Amino acid sequence: MNRLPSSDTWNTQTEITQSKGRQPQLSPFPSSLASNSPNAFFVPARYEKNYAYPLVVWLHHDGATEQQVSQVLPHVSVQNYVGVGIRGSRAADAAGHRYDWVQTAGGIAQAEQSVMDAIENASQRYSIHPERVFIAGYKAGGTMAQRIALRCPSQFAGVISLGGGFPGGCRPLANLQQARELNMWMAFATECKEFSLDAMTDDLRLLNAAKMRVEVQQLEASDEMLAPVLRQVDQWIMSLVTGQTQPRCVPDWDTVPVEFSAN
């Protein structure tokens, strides 16, 4: 079993939580069966067709595939969500085993259409609550998730980015008035080689000035893909689903990476 490979709120008041500590790592979950579909689905345990589930739209990091949703979402919750994984817009190898996100105007439009098609597909297959659709991603997928959510804020109840910086270029805040209603959650591993404190500070300053609803978690680790981080994602989503106040004090997170089956 290989570790998931790394890729090349504060609300109006800026709030950053630092976390550390160690706990036993979780066992890996098996990957979904591969297919030619650009989407992969995760169905919760004891799926109940008469209950309208929140939907988590998952965007993988560069160099992975849509199957990553089946590896990640069980560590968020095995029963709270239906999940759909989106395939990146550009093949990163000749065999089509790895995909990247193209962060250009054309690439963003293509990714947005893929996400909207996947939401429609998931809603036709499963019982989905139309006002509880969340978009999330890892690294470059997290950046693309933010782009799409900011372009279509009324389509999403929230956006989650694990290690993906705030998007630059292509006017991510062009839809500012509506985007201010969007709930955002970001996590950064400060010991990751790609992490830049200056870049994060600049992003937070921009988002604060724009009066965005953003919560940021900063953790002393080399990767954001940690079991307790994913559990915190579950807590954040469910706080929005249930209308409960998100707790400000978060238990210490461990820094043991989640391990997954190789894609």
mmCIF file of N, CA and C in Angstrom, residues 152-241:
data_model
loop_
_atom_site.group_PDB
_atom_site.id
_atom_site.type_symbol
_atom_site.label_atom_id
_atom_site.label_comp_id
_atom_site.label_asym_id
_atom_site.label_seq_id
_atom_site.Cartn_x
_atom_site.Cartn_y
_atom_site.Cartn_z
ATOM 1 N N CYS A 152 -19.489 29.948 -9.474
ATOM 2 C CA CYS A 152 -20.891 29.522 -9.357
ATOM 3 C C CYS A 152 -21.264 29.362 -7.890
ATOM 4 N N PRO A 153 -21.152 30.416 -7.080
ATOM 5 C CA PRO A 153 -21.343 30.254 -5.635
ATOM 6 C C PRO A 153 -22.725 29.773 -5.235
ATOM 7 N N SER A 154 -23.738 30.078 -6.026
ATOM 8 C CA SER A 154 -25.091 29.645 -5.667
ATOM 9 C C SER A 154 -25.282 28.142 -5.840
ATOM 10 N N GLN A 155 -24.366 27.483 -6.532
ATOM 11 C CA GLN A 155 -24.480 26.051 -6.769
ATOM 12 C C GLN A 155 -23.949 25.212 -5.616
ATOM 13 N N PHE A 156 -23.203 25.850 -4.686
ATOM 14 C CA PHE A 156 -22.498 25.082 -3.668
ATOM 15 C C PHE A 156 -22.783 25.605 -2.266
ATOM 16 N N ALA A 157 -22.908 24.659 -1.335
ATOM 17 C CA ALA A 157 -23.060 25.021 0.077
ATOM 18 C C ALA A 157 -21.723 25.346 0.712
ATOM 19 N N GLY A 158 -20.632 24.929 0.073
ATOM 20 C CA GLY A 158 -19.307 25.222 0.599
ATOM 21 C C GLY A 158 -18.232 24.622 -0.273
ATOM 22 N N VAL A 159 -17.000 25.098 -0.066
ATOM 23 C CA VAL A 159 -15.844 24.595 -0.805
ATOM 24 C C VAL A 159 -14.730 24.291 0.180
ATOM 25 N N ILE A 160 -14.037 23.170 -0.034
ATOM 26 C CA ILE A 160 -12.948 22.730 0.832
ATOM 27 C C ILE A 160 -11.700 22.566 -0.012
ATOM 28 N N SER A 161 -10.593 23.129 0.445
ATOM 29 C CA SER A 161 -9.318 22.994 -0.255
ATOM 30 C C SER A 161 -8.262 22.494 0.712
ATOM 31 N N LEU A 162 -7.664 21.340 0.409
ATOM 32 C CA LEU A 162 -6.588 20.774 1.208
ATOM 33 C C LEU A 162 -5.270 21.017 0.482
ATOM 34 N N GLY A 163 -4.552 22.039 0.915
ATOM 35 C CA GLY A 163 -3.250 22.329 0.339
ATOM 36 C C GLY A 163 -3.277 23.081 -0.970
ATOM 37 N N GLY A 164 -4.437 23.444 -1.448
ATOM 38 C CA GLY A 164 -4.532 24.208 -2.689
ATOM 39 C C GLY A 164 -4.595 25.691 -2.398
ATOM 40 N N GLY A 165 -3.658 26.452 -2.938
ATOM 41 C CA GLY A 165 -3.640 27.886 -2.710
ATOM 42 C C GLY A 165 -4.823 28.578 -3.360
ATOM 43 N N PHE A 166 -5.096 29.797 -2.903
ATOM 44 C CA PHE A 166 -6.166 30.571 -3.526
ATOM 45 C C PHE A 166 -5.784 30.840 -4.973
ATOM 46 N N PRO A 167 -6.721 30.692 -5.908
ATOM 47 C CA PRO A 167 -6.377 30.816 -7.325
ATOM 48 C C PRO A 167 -5.923 32.217 -7.709
ATOM 49 N N GLY A 168 -4.934 32.270 -8.561
ATOM 50 C CA GLY A 168 -4.453 33.529 -9.118
ATOM 51 C C GLY A 168 -4.703 33.546 -10.613
ATOM 52 N N GLY A 169 -5.016 34.691 -11.158
ATOM 53 C CA GLY A 169 -5.307 34.790 -12.578
ATOM 54 C C GLY A 169 -6.731 34.402 -12.902
ATOM 55 N N CYS A 170 -7.212 34.851 -14.044
ATOM 56 C CA CYS A 170 -8.569 34.549 -14.530
ATOM 57 C C CYS A 170 -9.655 35.088 -13.598
ATOM 58 N N ARG A 171 -9.358 36.126 -12.850
ATOM 59 C CA ARG A 171 -10.320 36.891 -12.057
ATOM 60 C C ARG A 171 -11.200 36.002 -11.176
ATOM 61 N N PRO A 172 -10.629 35.345 -10.175
ATOM 62 C CA PRO A 172 -11.427 34.447 -9.331
ATOM 63 C C PRO A 172 -12.508 35.150 -8.524
ATOM 64 N N LEU A 173 -12.343 36.458 -8.258
ATOM 65 C CA LEU A 173 -13.332 37.195 -7.465
ATOM 66 C C LEU A 173 -14.202 38.104 -8.329
ATOM 67 N N ALA A 174 -14.341 37.755 -9.593
ATOM 68 C CA ALA A 174 -15.163 38.576 -10.485
ATOM 69 C C ALA A 174 -16.623 38.599 -10.050
ATOM 70 N N ASN A 175 -17.057 37.546 -9.379
ATOM 71 C CA ASN A 175 -18.452 37.428 -8.932
ATOM 72 C C ASN A 175 -18.521 37.689 -7.428
ATOM 73 N N LEU A 176 -17.941 38.804 -6.996
ATOM 74 C CA LEU A 176 -17.657 39.023 -5.581
ATOM 75 C C LEU A 176 -18.901 39.059 -4.707
ATOM 76 N N GLN A 177 -19.932 39.774 -5.109
ATOM 77 C CA GLN A 177 -21.106 39.923 -4.245
ATOM 78 C C GLN A 177 -21.708 38.570 -3.890
ATOM 79 N N GLN A 178 -21.876 37.712 -4.893
ATOM 80 C CA GLN A 178 -22.431 36.389 -4.636
ATOM 81 C C GLN A 178 -21.418 35.500 -3.919
ATOM 82 N N ALA A 179 -20.142 35.665 -4.240
ATOM 83 C CA ALA A 179 -19.099 34.832 -3.636
ATOM 84 C C ALA A 179 -18.974 35.074 -2.139
ATOM 85 N N ARG A 180 -19.374 36.231 -1.672
ATOM 86 C CA ARG A 180 -19.311 36.516 -0.236
ATOM 87 C C ARG A 180 -20.248 35.626 0.577
ATOM 88 N N GLU A 181 -21.211 35.007 -0.080
ATOM 89 C CA GLU A 181 -22.124 34.090 0.604
ATOM 90 C C GLU A 181 -21.583 32.664 0.641
ATOM 91 N N LEU A 182 -20.460 32.430 -0.017
ATOM 92 C CA LEU A 182 -19.895 31.084 -0.109
ATOM 93 C C LEU A 182 -19.083 30.753 1.138
ATOM 94 N N ASN A 183 -19.312 29.581 1.704
ATOM 95 C CA ASN A 183 -18.529 29.103 2.841
ATOM 96 C C ASN A 183 -17.286 28.389 2.330
ATOM 97 N N MET A 184 -16.117 28.793 2.842
ATOM 98 C CA MET A 184 -14.846 28.236 2.386
ATOM 99 C C MET A 184 -14.062 27.675 3.571
ATOM 100 N N TRP A 185 -13.379 26.563 3.345
ATOM 101 C CA TRP A 185 -12.535 25.932 4.378
ATOM 102 C C TRP A 185 -11.242 25.500 3.709
ATOM 103 N N MET A 186 -10.117 25.936 4.281
ATOM 104 C CA MET A 186 -8.810 25.647 3.698
ATOM 105 C C MET A 186 -7.885 25.093 4.769
ATOM 106 N N ALA A 187 -7.045 24.136 4.392
ATOM 107 C CA ALA A 187 -6.047 23.578 5.305
ATOM 108 C C ALA A 187 -4.684 23.612 4.630
ATOM 109 N N PHE A 188 -3.661 23.982 5.405
ATOM 110 C CA PHE A 188 -2.297 24.055 4.890
ATOM 111 C C PHE A 188 -1.344 23.337 5.833
ATOM 112 N N ALA A 189 -0.494 22.484 5.281
ATOM 113 C CA ALA A 189 0.566 21.822 6.038
ATOM 114 C C ALA A 189 1.820 22.683 5.939
ATOM 115 N N THR A 190 2.250 23.240 7.056
ATOM 116 C CA THR A 190 3.335 24.227 7.029
ATOM 117 C C THR A 190 4.701 23.612 6.768
ATOM 118 N N GLU A 191 4.829 22.278 6.910
ATOM 119 C CA GLU A 191 6.109 21.628 6.652
ATOM 120 C C GLU A 191 6.175 21.016 5.255
ATOM 121 N N CYS A 192 5.137 21.235 4.468
ATOM 122 C CA CYS A 192 5.140 20.784 3.075
ATOM 123 C C CYS A 192 6.118 21.639 2.276
ATOM 124 N N LYS A 193 6.869 21.027 1.378
ATOM 125 C CA LYS A 193 7.896 21.770 0.639
ATOM 126 C C LYS A 193 7.291 22.839 -0.268
ATOM 127 N N GLU A 194 6.024 22.666 -0.666
ATOM 128 C CA GLU A 194 5.387 23.674 -1.523
ATOM 129 C C GLU A 194 4.765 24.819 -0.730
ATOM 130 N N PHE A 195 4.709 24.683 0.604
ATOM 131 C CA PHE A 195 4.033 25.702 1.404
ATOM 132 C C PHE A 195 4.838 26.993 1.442
ATOM 133 N N SER A 196 4.150 28.114 1.280
ATOM 134 C CA SER A 196 4.760 29.438 1.383
ATOM 135 C C SER A 196 3.948 30.273 2.365
ATOM 136 N N LEU A 197 4.578 30.638 3.471
ATOM 137 C CA LEU A 197 3.888 31.463 4.458
ATOM 138 C C LEU A 197 3.514 32.808 3.862
ATOM 139 N N ASP A 198 4.403 33.381 3.060
ATOM 140 C CA ASP A 198 4.112 34.675 2.440
ATOM 141 C C ASP A 198 2.902 34.581 1.511
ATOM 142 N N ALA A 199 2.852 33.511 0.717
ATOM 143 C CA ALA A 199 1.727 33.350 -0.207
ATOM 144 C C ALA A 199 0.424 33.167 0.556
ATOM 145 N N MET A 200 0.445 32.357 1.618
ATOM 146 C CA MET A 200 -0.765 32.157 2.406
ATOM 147 C C MET A 200 -1.203 33.462 3.056
ATOM 148 N N THR A 201 -0.246 34.213 3.583
ATOM 149 C CA THR A 201 -0.575 35.487 4.222
ATOM 150 C C THR A 201 -1.203 36.448 3.224
ATOM 151 N N ASP A 202 -0.631 36.503 2.019
ATOM 152 C CA ASP A 202 -1.194 37.373 0.984
ATOM 153 C C ASP A 202 -2.612 36.941 0.611
ATOM 154 N N ASP A 203 -2.821 35.621 0.499
ATOM 155 C CA ASP A 203 -4.155 35.119 0.160
ATOM 156 C C ASP A 203 -5.167 35.484 1.241
ATOM 157 N N LEU A 204 -4.777 35.315 2.503
ATOM 158 C CA LEU A 204 -5.698 35.617 3.598
ATOM 159 C C LEU A 204 -6.000 37.105 3.676
ATOM 160 N N ARG A 205 -4.993 37.911 3.402
ATOM 161 C CA ARG A 205 -5.210 39.359 3.408
ATOM 162 C C ARG A 205 -6.218 39.742 2.319
ATOM 163 N N LEU A 206 -6.066 39.135 1.138
ATOM 164 C CA LEU A 206 -6.990 39.404 0.038
ATOM 165 C C LEU A 206 -8.409 38.965 0.388
ATOM 166 N N LEU A 207 -8.538 37.762 0.928
ATOM 167 C CA LEU A 207 -9.861 37.241 1.258
ATOM 168 C C LEU A 207 -10.508 38.023 2.391
ATOM 169 N N ASN A 208 -9.695 38.450 3.331
ATOM 170 C CA ASN A 208 -10.220 39.265 4.427
ATOM 171 C C ASN A 208 -10.725 40.605 3.903
ATOM 172 N N ALA A 209 -9.941 41.228 3.019
ATOM 173 C CA ALA A 209 -10.350 42.509 2.437
ATOM 174 C C ALA A 209 -11.625 42.352 1.608
ATOM 175 N N ALA A 210 -11.781 41.184 0.982
ATOM 176 C CA ALA A 210 -12.973 40.925 0.170
ATOM 177 C C ALA A 210 -14.180 40.521 1.010
ATOM 178 N N LYS A 211 -13.980 40.376 2.333
ATOM 179 C CA LYS A 211 -15.054 40.013 3.268
ATOM 180 C C LYS A 211 -15.657 38.651 2.935
ATOM 181 N N MET A 212 -14.759 37.696 2.659
ATOM 182 C CA MET A 212 -15.190 36.340 2.358
ATOM 183 C C MET A 212 -15.389 35.536 3.634
ATOM 184 N N ARG A 213 -16.208 34.496 3.553
ATOM 185 C CA ARG A 213 -16.434 33.575 4.671
ATOM 186 C C ARG A 213 -15.422 32.429 4.561
ATOM 187 N N VAL A 214 -14.312 32.562 5.218
ATOM 188 C CA VAL A 214 -13.241 31.578 5.075
ATOM 189 C C VAL A 214 -12.736 31.142 6.436
ATOM 190 N N GLU A 215 -12.547 29.845 6.591
ATOM 191 C CA GLU A 215 -11.873 29.300 7.763
ATOM 192 C C GLU A 215 -10.598 28.622 7.294
ATOM 193 N N VAL A 216 -9.492 28.899 7.960
ATOM 194 C CA VAL A 216 -8.195 28.338 7.583
ATOM 195 C C VAL A 216 -7.627 27.544 8.737
ATOM 196 N N GLN A 217 -7.183 26.328 8.455
ATOM 197 C CA GLN A 217 -6.499 25.492 9.428
ATOM 198 C C GLN A 217 -5.039 25.356 8.998
ATOM 199 N N GLN A 218 -4.140 25.666 9.902
ATOM 200 C CA GLN A 218 -2.709 25.567 9.641
ATOM 201 C C GLN A 218 -2.155 24.479 10.562
ATOM 202 N N LEU A 219 -1.521 23.447 9.995
ATOM 203 C CA LEU A 219 -1.060 22.334 10.807
ATOM 204 C C LEU A 219 0.426 22.069 10.594
ATOM 205 N N GLU A 220 1.084 21.651 11.655
ATOM 206 C CA GLU A 220 2.509 21.344 11.614
ATOM 207 C C GLU A 220 2.682 19.925 11.085
ATOM 208 N N ALA A 221 2.713 19.797 9.776
ATOM 209 C CA ALA A 221 2.809 18.497 9.119
ATOM 210 C C ALA A 221 3.347 18.723 7.714
ATOM 211 N N SER A 222 3.719 17.632 7.055
ATOM 212 C CA SER A 222 4.257 17.732 5.703
ATOM 213 C C SER A 222 3.192 17.491 4.635
ATOM 214 N N ASP A 223 1.957 17.197 5.050
ATOM 215 C CA ASP A 223 0.900 16.897 4.096
ATOM 216 C C ASP A 223 -0.448 17.186 4.748
ATOM 217 N N GLU A 224 -1.394 17.631 3.939
ATOM 218 C CA GLU A 224 -2.740 17.885 4.460
ATOM 219 C C GLU A 224 -3.600 16.627 4.482
ATOM 220 N N MET A 225 -3.173 15.591 3.782
ATOM 221 C CA MET A 225 -3.996 14.393 3.660
ATOM 222 C C MET A 225 -3.801 13.494 4.879
ATOM 223 N N LEU A 226 -4.355 13.943 6.003
ATOM 224 C CA LEU A 226 -4.251 13.253 7.279
ATOM 225 C C LEU A 226 -5.641 12.872 7.766
ATOM 226 N N ALA A 227 -5.729 11.734 8.436
ATOM 227 C CA ALA A 227 -7.032 11.251 8.904
ATOM 228 C C ALA A 227 -7.768 12.279 9.757
ATOM 229 N N PRO A 228 -7.120 12.921 10.743
ATOM 230 C CA PRO A 228 -7.858 13.894 11.560
ATOM 231 C C PRO A 228 -8.272 15.141 10.781
ATOM 232 N N VAL A 229 -7.516 15.514 9.753
ATOM 233 C CA VAL A 229 -7.920 16.645 8.918
ATOM 234 C C VAL A 229 -9.208 16.295 8.181
ATOM 235 N N LEU A 230 -9.272 15.086 7.667
ATOM 236 C CA LEU A 230 -10.483 14.664 6.963
ATOM 237 C C LEU A 230 -11.672 14.549 7.906
ATOM 238 N N ARG A 231 -11.426 14.149 9.138
ATOM 239 C CA ARG A 231 -12.522 14.139 10.117
ATOM 240 C C ARG A 231 -13.002 15.561 10.401
ATOM 241 N N GLN A 232 -12.075 16.519 10.400
ATOM 242 C CA GLN A 232 -12.464 17.910 10.608
ATOM 243 C C GLN A 232 -13.278 18.437 9.429
ATOM 244 N N VAL A 233 -12.967 17.962 8.230
ATOM 245 C CA VAL A 233 -13.795 18.295 7.068
ATOM 246 C C VAL A 233 -15.233 17.840 7.303
ATOM 247 N N ASP A 234 -15.389 16.623 7.812
ATOM 248 C CA ASP A 234 -16.728 16.107 8.132
ATOM 249 C C ASP A 234 -17.430 17.009 9.146
ATOM 250 N N GLN A 235 -16.723 17.405 10.195
ATOM 251 C CA GLN A 235 -17.320 18.267 11.221
ATOM 252 C C GLN A 235 -17.759 19.601 10.622
ATOM 253 N N TRP A 236 -16.926 20.153 9.761
ATOM 254 C CA TRP A 236 -17.247 21.456 9.169
ATOM 255 C C TRP A 236 -18.479 21.350 8.263
ATOM 256 N N ILE A 237 -18.501 20.337 7.409
ATOM 257 C CA ILE A 237 -19.653 20.165 6.525
ATOM 258 C C ILE A 237 -20.924 19.947 7.332
ATOM 259 N N MET A 238 -20.862 19.067 8.331
ATOM 260 C CA MET A 238 -22.067 18.758 9.096
ATOM 261 C C MET A 238 -22.540 19.957 9.914
ATOM 262 N N SER A 239 -21.616 20.820 10.323
ATOM 263 C CA SER A 239 -22.043 22.029 11.032
ATOM 264 C C SER A 239 -22.872 22.930 10.119
ATOM 265 N N LEU A 240 -22.549 22.938 8.828
ATOM 266 C CA LEU A 240 -23.335 23.718 7.872
ATOM 267 C C LEU A 240 -24.652 23.017 7.544
ATOM 268 N N VAL A 241 -24.611 21.703 7.425
ATOM 269 C CA VAL A 241 -25.821 20.939 7.113
ATOM 270 C C VAL A 241 -26.849 21.055 8.231
#
